[in-house]
């Protein structure tokens, strides 16, 4: 799974600096987690996957919890994060359409979009909704700058 996360981060989160980040005990970059979950939720919306499921609801709750954590621990506002999420959905949808138009690649097909598809499948099936909620509660329980820490 980490291989897929690495590939995803190389393409989906280009602006994140990995150098000079202090190690945070048992916690990582909340911005990174937020971006990964938003990317996966966008993938689900664009490809019409599992929307309305308990796991989808748990991921939405996790995004909201991490969003709250980021706003409480930095100058990044909820409004900024909401705007970034909406822009990311538009950009991701446009990228999926461009791939289909340019090369015929259906980004909702696992073979065309292996990194996101496999990460989505692993995230949605390797744990329960309650497991995701519990992990998120633990993740945001360590006060820190949400931009710092390891991403993977």
PDB file of C-alpha atoms in Angstrom:
ATOM      1  CA  UNK A   1       0.000   0.000   0.000  1.00  0.00           C
ATOM      2  CA  UNK A   2       2.856   2.393   0.752  1.00  0.00           C
ATOM      3  CA  UNK A   3       4.062   2.026  -2.847  1.00  0.00           C
ATOM      4  CA  UNK A   4       0.691   3.312  -4.050  1.00  0.00           C
ATOM      5  CA  UNK A   5       0.728   6.172  -1.565  1.00  0.00           C
ATOM      6  CA  UNK A   6       4.185   7.209  -2.744  1.00  0.00           C
ATOM      7  CA  UNK A   7       3.079   7.265  -6.356  1.00  0.00           C
ATOM      8  CA  UNK A   8      -0.064   9.166  -5.453  1.00  0.00           C
ATOM      9  CA  UNK A   9       1.844  11.770  -3.484  1.00  0.00           C
ATOM     10  CA  UNK A  10       4.346  12.333  -6.275  1.00  0.00           C
ATOM     11  CA  UNK A  11       1.531  13.252  -8.651  1.00  0.00           C
ATOM     12  CA  UNK A  12      -1.220  14.646  -6.477  1.00  0.00           C
ATOM     13  CA  UNK A  13       0.655  16.662  -3.847  1.00  0.00           C
ATOM     14  CA  UNK A  14       3.512  18.360  -5.699  1.00  0.00           C
ATOM     15  CA  UNK A  15       3.879  21.359  -3.395  1.00  0.00           C
ATOM     16  CA  UNK A  16       4.629  19.529  -0.186  1.00  0.00           C
ATOM     17  CA  UNK A  17       8.208  19.758   1.001  1.00  0.00           C
ATOM     18  CA  UNK A  18       9.430  16.571   2.579  1.00  0.00           C
ATOM     19  CA  UNK A  19      12.768  17.966   3.808  1.00  0.00           C
ATOM     20  CA  UNK A  20      13.323  19.657   7.149  1.00  0.00           C
ATOM     21  CA  UNK A  21      10.240  18.199   8.786  1.00  0.00           C
ATOM     22  CA  UNK A  22      10.746  17.245  12.417  1.00  0.00           C
ATOM     23  CA  UNK A  23       9.571  13.823  13.444  1.00  0.00           C
ATOM     24  CA  UNK A  24       6.347  13.950  15.423  1.00  0.00           C
ATOM     25  CA  UNK A  25       5.756  10.959  17.677  1.00  0.00           C
ATOM     26  CA  UNK A  26       3.036   8.703  16.258  1.00  0.00           C
ATOM     27  CA  UNK A  27       1.674  11.467  14.044  1.00  0.00           C
ATOM     28  CA  UNK A  28       2.248  12.801  10.593  1.00  0.00           C
ATOM     29  CA  UNK A  29       1.346  15.705   8.395  1.00  0.00           C
ATOM     30  CA  UNK A  30      -2.339  16.465   8.746  1.00  0.00           C
ATOM     31  CA  UNK A  31      -2.255  18.379   5.459  1.00  0.00           C
ATOM     32  CA  UNK A  32      -0.997  15.214   3.762  1.00  0.00           C
ATOM     33  CA  UNK A  33      -3.744  13.047   5.277  1.00  0.00           C
ATOM     34  CA  UNK A  34      -6.376  15.646   4.387  1.00  0.00           C
ATOM     35  CA  UNK A  35      -5.180  15.800   0.758  1.00  0.00           C
ATOM     36  CA  UNK A  36      -5.079  12.016   0.381  1.00  0.00           C
ATOM     37  CA  UNK A  37      -8.586  11.578   1.798  1.00  0.00           C
ATOM     38  CA  UNK A  38      -9.965  14.420  -0.318  1.00  0.00           C
ATOM     39  CA  UNK A  39      -8.377  12.860  -3.413  1.00  0.00           C
ATOM     40  CA  UNK A  40      -9.961   9.501  -2.583  1.00  0.00           C
ATOM     41  CA  UNK A  41     -13.381  11.056  -1.933  1.00  0.00           C
ATOM     42  CA  UNK A  42     -13.130  12.946  -5.224  1.00  0.00           C
ATOM     43  CA  UNK A  43     -12.252   9.694  -6.973  1.00  0.00           C
ATOM     44  CA  UNK A  44     -15.352   8.104  -5.444  1.00  0.00           C
ATOM     45  CA  UNK A  45     -17.556  11.011  -6.520  1.00  0.00           C
ATOM     46  CA  UNK A  46     -16.189  11.197 -10.061  1.00  0.00           C
ATOM     47  CA  UNK A  47     -16.362   7.428 -10.546  1.00  0.00           C
ATOM     48  CA  UNK A  48     -19.615   7.005  -8.593  1.00  0.00           C
ATOM     49  CA  UNK A  49     -18.113   4.521  -6.121  1.00  0.00           C
ATOM     50  CA  UNK A  50     -19.531   3.702  -2.686  1.00  0.00           C
ATOM     51  CA  UNK A  51     -21.154   7.118  -2.276  1.00  0.00           C
ATOM     52  CA  UNK A  52     -23.639   6.753   0.541  1.00  0.00           C
ATOM     53  CA  UNK A  53     -21.881   3.772   2.135  1.00  0.00           C
ATOM     54  CA  UNK A  54     -20.899   3.690   5.814  1.00  0.00           C
ATOM     55  CA  UNK A  55     -17.224   3.803   4.822  1.00  0.00           C
ATOM     56  CA  UNK A  56     -17.774   6.826   2.589  1.00  0.00           C
ATOM     57  CA  UNK A  57     -19.516   8.561   5.496  1.00  0.00           C
ATOM     58  CA  UNK A  58     -16.628   7.655   7.819  1.00  0.00           C
ATOM     59  CA  UNK A  59     -14.126   9.124   5.359  1.00  0.00           C
ATOM     60  CA  UNK A  60     -16.184  12.336   5.079  1.00  0.00           C
ATOM     61  CA  UNK A  61     -16.216  12.510   8.900  1.00  0.00           C
ATOM     62  CA  UNK A  62     -12.453  11.967   8.964  1.00  0.00           C
ATOM     63  CA  UNK A  63     -11.885  14.760   6.439  1.00  0.00           C
ATOM     64  CA  UNK A  64     -14.035  17.069   8.595  1.00  0.00           C
ATOM     65  CA  UNK A  65     -12.114  16.093  11.744  1.00  0.00           C
ATOM     66  CA  UNK A  66      -8.719  16.635  10.101  1.00  0.00           C
ATOM     67  CA  UNK A  67      -9.994  19.943   8.648  1.00  0.00           C
ATOM     68  CA  UNK A  68     -10.946  21.057  12.162  1.00  0.00           C
ATOM     69  CA  UNK A  69      -7.537  19.987  13.474  1.00  0.00           C
ATOM     70  CA  UNK A  70      -5.705  21.914  10.734  1.00  0.00           C
ATOM     71  CA  UNK A  71      -7.715  25.081  11.432  1.00  0.00           C
ATOM     72  CA  UNK A  72      -7.156  24.816  15.189  1.00  0.00           C
ATOM     73  CA  UNK A  73      -3.409  24.279  14.869  1.00  0.00           C
ATOM     74  CA  UNK A  74      -2.443  26.707  12.111  1.00  0.00           C
ATOM     75  CA  UNK A  75      -3.397  29.880  10.324  1.00  0.00           C
ATOM     76  CA  UNK A  76      -5.079  27.813   7.587  1.00  0.00           C
ATOM     77  CA  UNK A  77      -8.792  28.547   7.723  1.00  0.00           C
ATOM     78  CA  UNK A  78     -11.706  26.174   7.146  1.00  0.00           C
ATOM     79  CA  UNK A  79     -12.818  28.452   4.297  1.00  0.00           C
ATOM     80  CA  UNK A  80      -9.449  28.050   2.601  1.00  0.00           C
ATOM     81  CA  UNK A  81      -9.602  24.254   2.977  1.00  0.00           C
ATOM     82  CA  UNK A  82     -13.168  24.141   1.623  1.00  0.00           C
ATOM     83  CA  UNK A  83     -12.115  26.210  -1.366  1.00  0.00           C
ATOM     84  CA  UNK A  84      -9.042  24.020  -1.923  1.00  0.00           C
ATOM     85  CA  UNK A  85     -11.227  20.918  -1.782  1.00  0.00           C
ATOM     86  CA  UNK A  86     -13.665  22.303  -4.359  1.00  0.00           C
ATOM     87  CA  UNK A  87     -10.798  23.345  -6.641  1.00  0.00           C
ATOM     88  CA  UNK A  88      -9.160  19.923  -6.267  1.00  0.00           C
ATOM     89  CA  UNK A  89     -12.413  18.217  -7.316  1.00  0.00           C
ATOM     90  CA  UNK A  90     -12.648  20.387 -10.418  1.00  0.00           C
ATOM     91  CA  UNK A  91      -8.976  19.798 -11.277  1.00  0.00           C
ATOM     92  CA  UNK A  92      -9.250  16.047 -10.680  1.00  0.00           C
ATOM     93  CA  UNK A  93     -12.453  15.795 -12.743  1.00  0.00           C
ATOM     94  CA  UNK A  94     -10.787  17.778 -15.559  1.00  0.00           C
ATOM     95  CA  UNK A  95      -7.716  15.535 -15.404  1.00  0.00           C
ATOM     96  CA  UNK A  96      -9.895  12.430 -15.664  1.00  0.00           C
ATOM     97  CA  UNK A  97     -11.754  13.906 -18.652  1.00  0.00           C
ATOM     98  CA  UNK A  98      -8.504  14.970 -20.341  1.00  0.00           C
ATOM     99  CA  UNK A  99      -7.058  11.476 -19.933  1.00  0.00           C
ATOM    100  CA  UNK A 100     -10.157   9.989 -21.539  1.00  0.00           C
ATOM    101  CA  UNK A 101     -10.096  12.496 -24.384  1.00  0.00           C
ATOM    102  CA  UNK A 102      -6.317  12.438 -24.980  1.00  0.00           C
ATOM    103  CA  UNK A 103      -5.588   8.740 -24.681  1.00  0.00           C
ATOM    104  CA  UNK A 104      -8.885   6.970 -24.141  1.00  0.00           C
ATOM    105  CA  UNK A 105      -7.840   6.132 -20.580  1.00  0.00           C
ATOM    106  CA  UNK A 106     -10.816   5.802 -18.254  1.00  0.00           C
ATOM    107  CA  UNK A 107      -9.377   7.014 -14.952  1.00  0.00           C
ATOM    108  CA  UNK A 108     -12.162   5.189 -13.120  1.00  0.00           C
ATOM    109  CA  UNK A 109     -10.808   1.922 -14.499  1.00  0.00           C
ATOM    110  CA  UNK A 110      -8.235   0.336 -12.192  1.00  0.00           C
ATOM    111  CA  UNK A 111      -5.859  -0.445 -15.039  1.00  0.00           C
ATOM    112  CA  UNK A 112      -5.728   3.207 -16.153  1.00  0.00           C
ATOM    113  CA  UNK A 113      -5.430   4.747 -12.699  1.00  0.00           C
ATOM    114  CA  UNK A 114      -3.817   2.025 -10.652  1.00  0.00           C
ATOM    115  CA  UNK A 115      -2.337   4.176  -7.873  1.00  0.00           C
ATOM    116  CA  UNK A 116      -5.538   5.986  -6.899  1.00  0.00           C
ATOM    117  CA  UNK A 117      -7.781   2.996  -7.592  1.00  0.00           C
ATOM    118  CA  UNK A 118      -5.722   0.620  -5.469  1.00  0.00           C
ATOM    119  CA  UNK A 119      -5.309   3.136  -2.670  1.00  0.00           C
ATOM    120  CA  UNK A 120      -9.064   3.742  -2.718  1.00  0.00           C
ATOM    121  CA  UNK A 121      -9.809   0.007  -2.667  1.00  0.00           C
ATOM    122  CA  UNK A 122      -7.336  -0.623   0.170  1.00  0.00           C
ATOM    123  CA  UNK A 123      -8.603   2.309   2.207  1.00  0.00           C
ATOM    124  CA  UNK A 124     -12.222   1.317   1.778  1.00  0.00           C
ATOM    125  CA  UNK A 125     -11.797  -2.423   2.395  1.00  0.00           C
ATOM    126  CA  UNK A 126      -8.794  -2.860   4.702  1.00  0.00           C
ATOM    127  CA  UNK A 127     -10.542  -1.331   7.687  1.00  0.00           C
ATOM    128  CA  UNK A 128     -14.007  -0.793   9.052  1.00  0.00           C
ATOM    129  CA  UNK A 129     -15.712   2.582   9.200  1.00  0.00           C
ATOM    130  CA  UNK A 130     -15.286   2.529  12.985  1.00  0.00           C
ATOM    131  CA  UNK A 131     -11.613   1.650  12.519  1.00  0.00           C
ATOM    132  CA  UNK A 132     -11.123   4.707  10.305  1.00  0.00           C
ATOM    133  CA  UNK A 133     -12.930   6.919  12.803  1.00  0.00           C
ATOM    134  CA  UNK A 134     -10.775   5.581  15.668  1.00  0.00           C
ATOM    135  CA  UNK A 135      -7.566   6.086  13.665  1.00  0.00           C
ATOM    136  CA  UNK A 136      -8.589   9.672  12.865  1.00  0.00           C
ATOM    137  CA  UNK A 137      -9.363  10.417  16.523  1.00  0.00           C
ATOM    138  CA  UNK A 138      -5.901   9.144  17.499  1.00  0.00           C
ATOM    139  CA  UNK A 139      -4.255  11.038  14.638  1.00  0.00           C
ATOM    140  CA  UNK A 140      -5.712  14.408  15.631  1.00  0.00           C
ATOM    141  CA  UNK A 141      -5.150  13.859  19.361  1.00  0.00           C
ATOM    142  CA  UNK A 142      -1.514  15.017  19.105  1.00  0.00           C
ATOM    143  CA  UNK A 143      -1.440  18.849  18.918  1.00  0.00           C
ATOM    144  CA  UNK A 144       1.138  19.984  16.338  1.00  0.00           C
ATOM    145  CA  UNK A 145       1.610  22.148  13.305  1.00  0.00           C
ATOM    146  CA  UNK A 146      -0.449  20.272  10.682  1.00  0.00           C
ATOM    147  CA  UNK A 147       2.119  21.031   7.979  1.00  0.00           C
ATOM    148  CA  UNK A 148       4.936  19.255   9.771  1.00  0.00           C
ATOM    149  CA  UNK A 149       5.713  15.598  10.241  1.00  0.00           C
ATOM    150  CA  UNK A 150       6.246  12.714   7.943  1.00  0.00           C
ATOM    151  CA  UNK A 151       3.718  12.045   5.248  1.00  0.00           C
ATOM    152  CA  UNK A 152       4.148   8.313   4.913  1.00  0.00           C
TER     153      UNK A 152
END
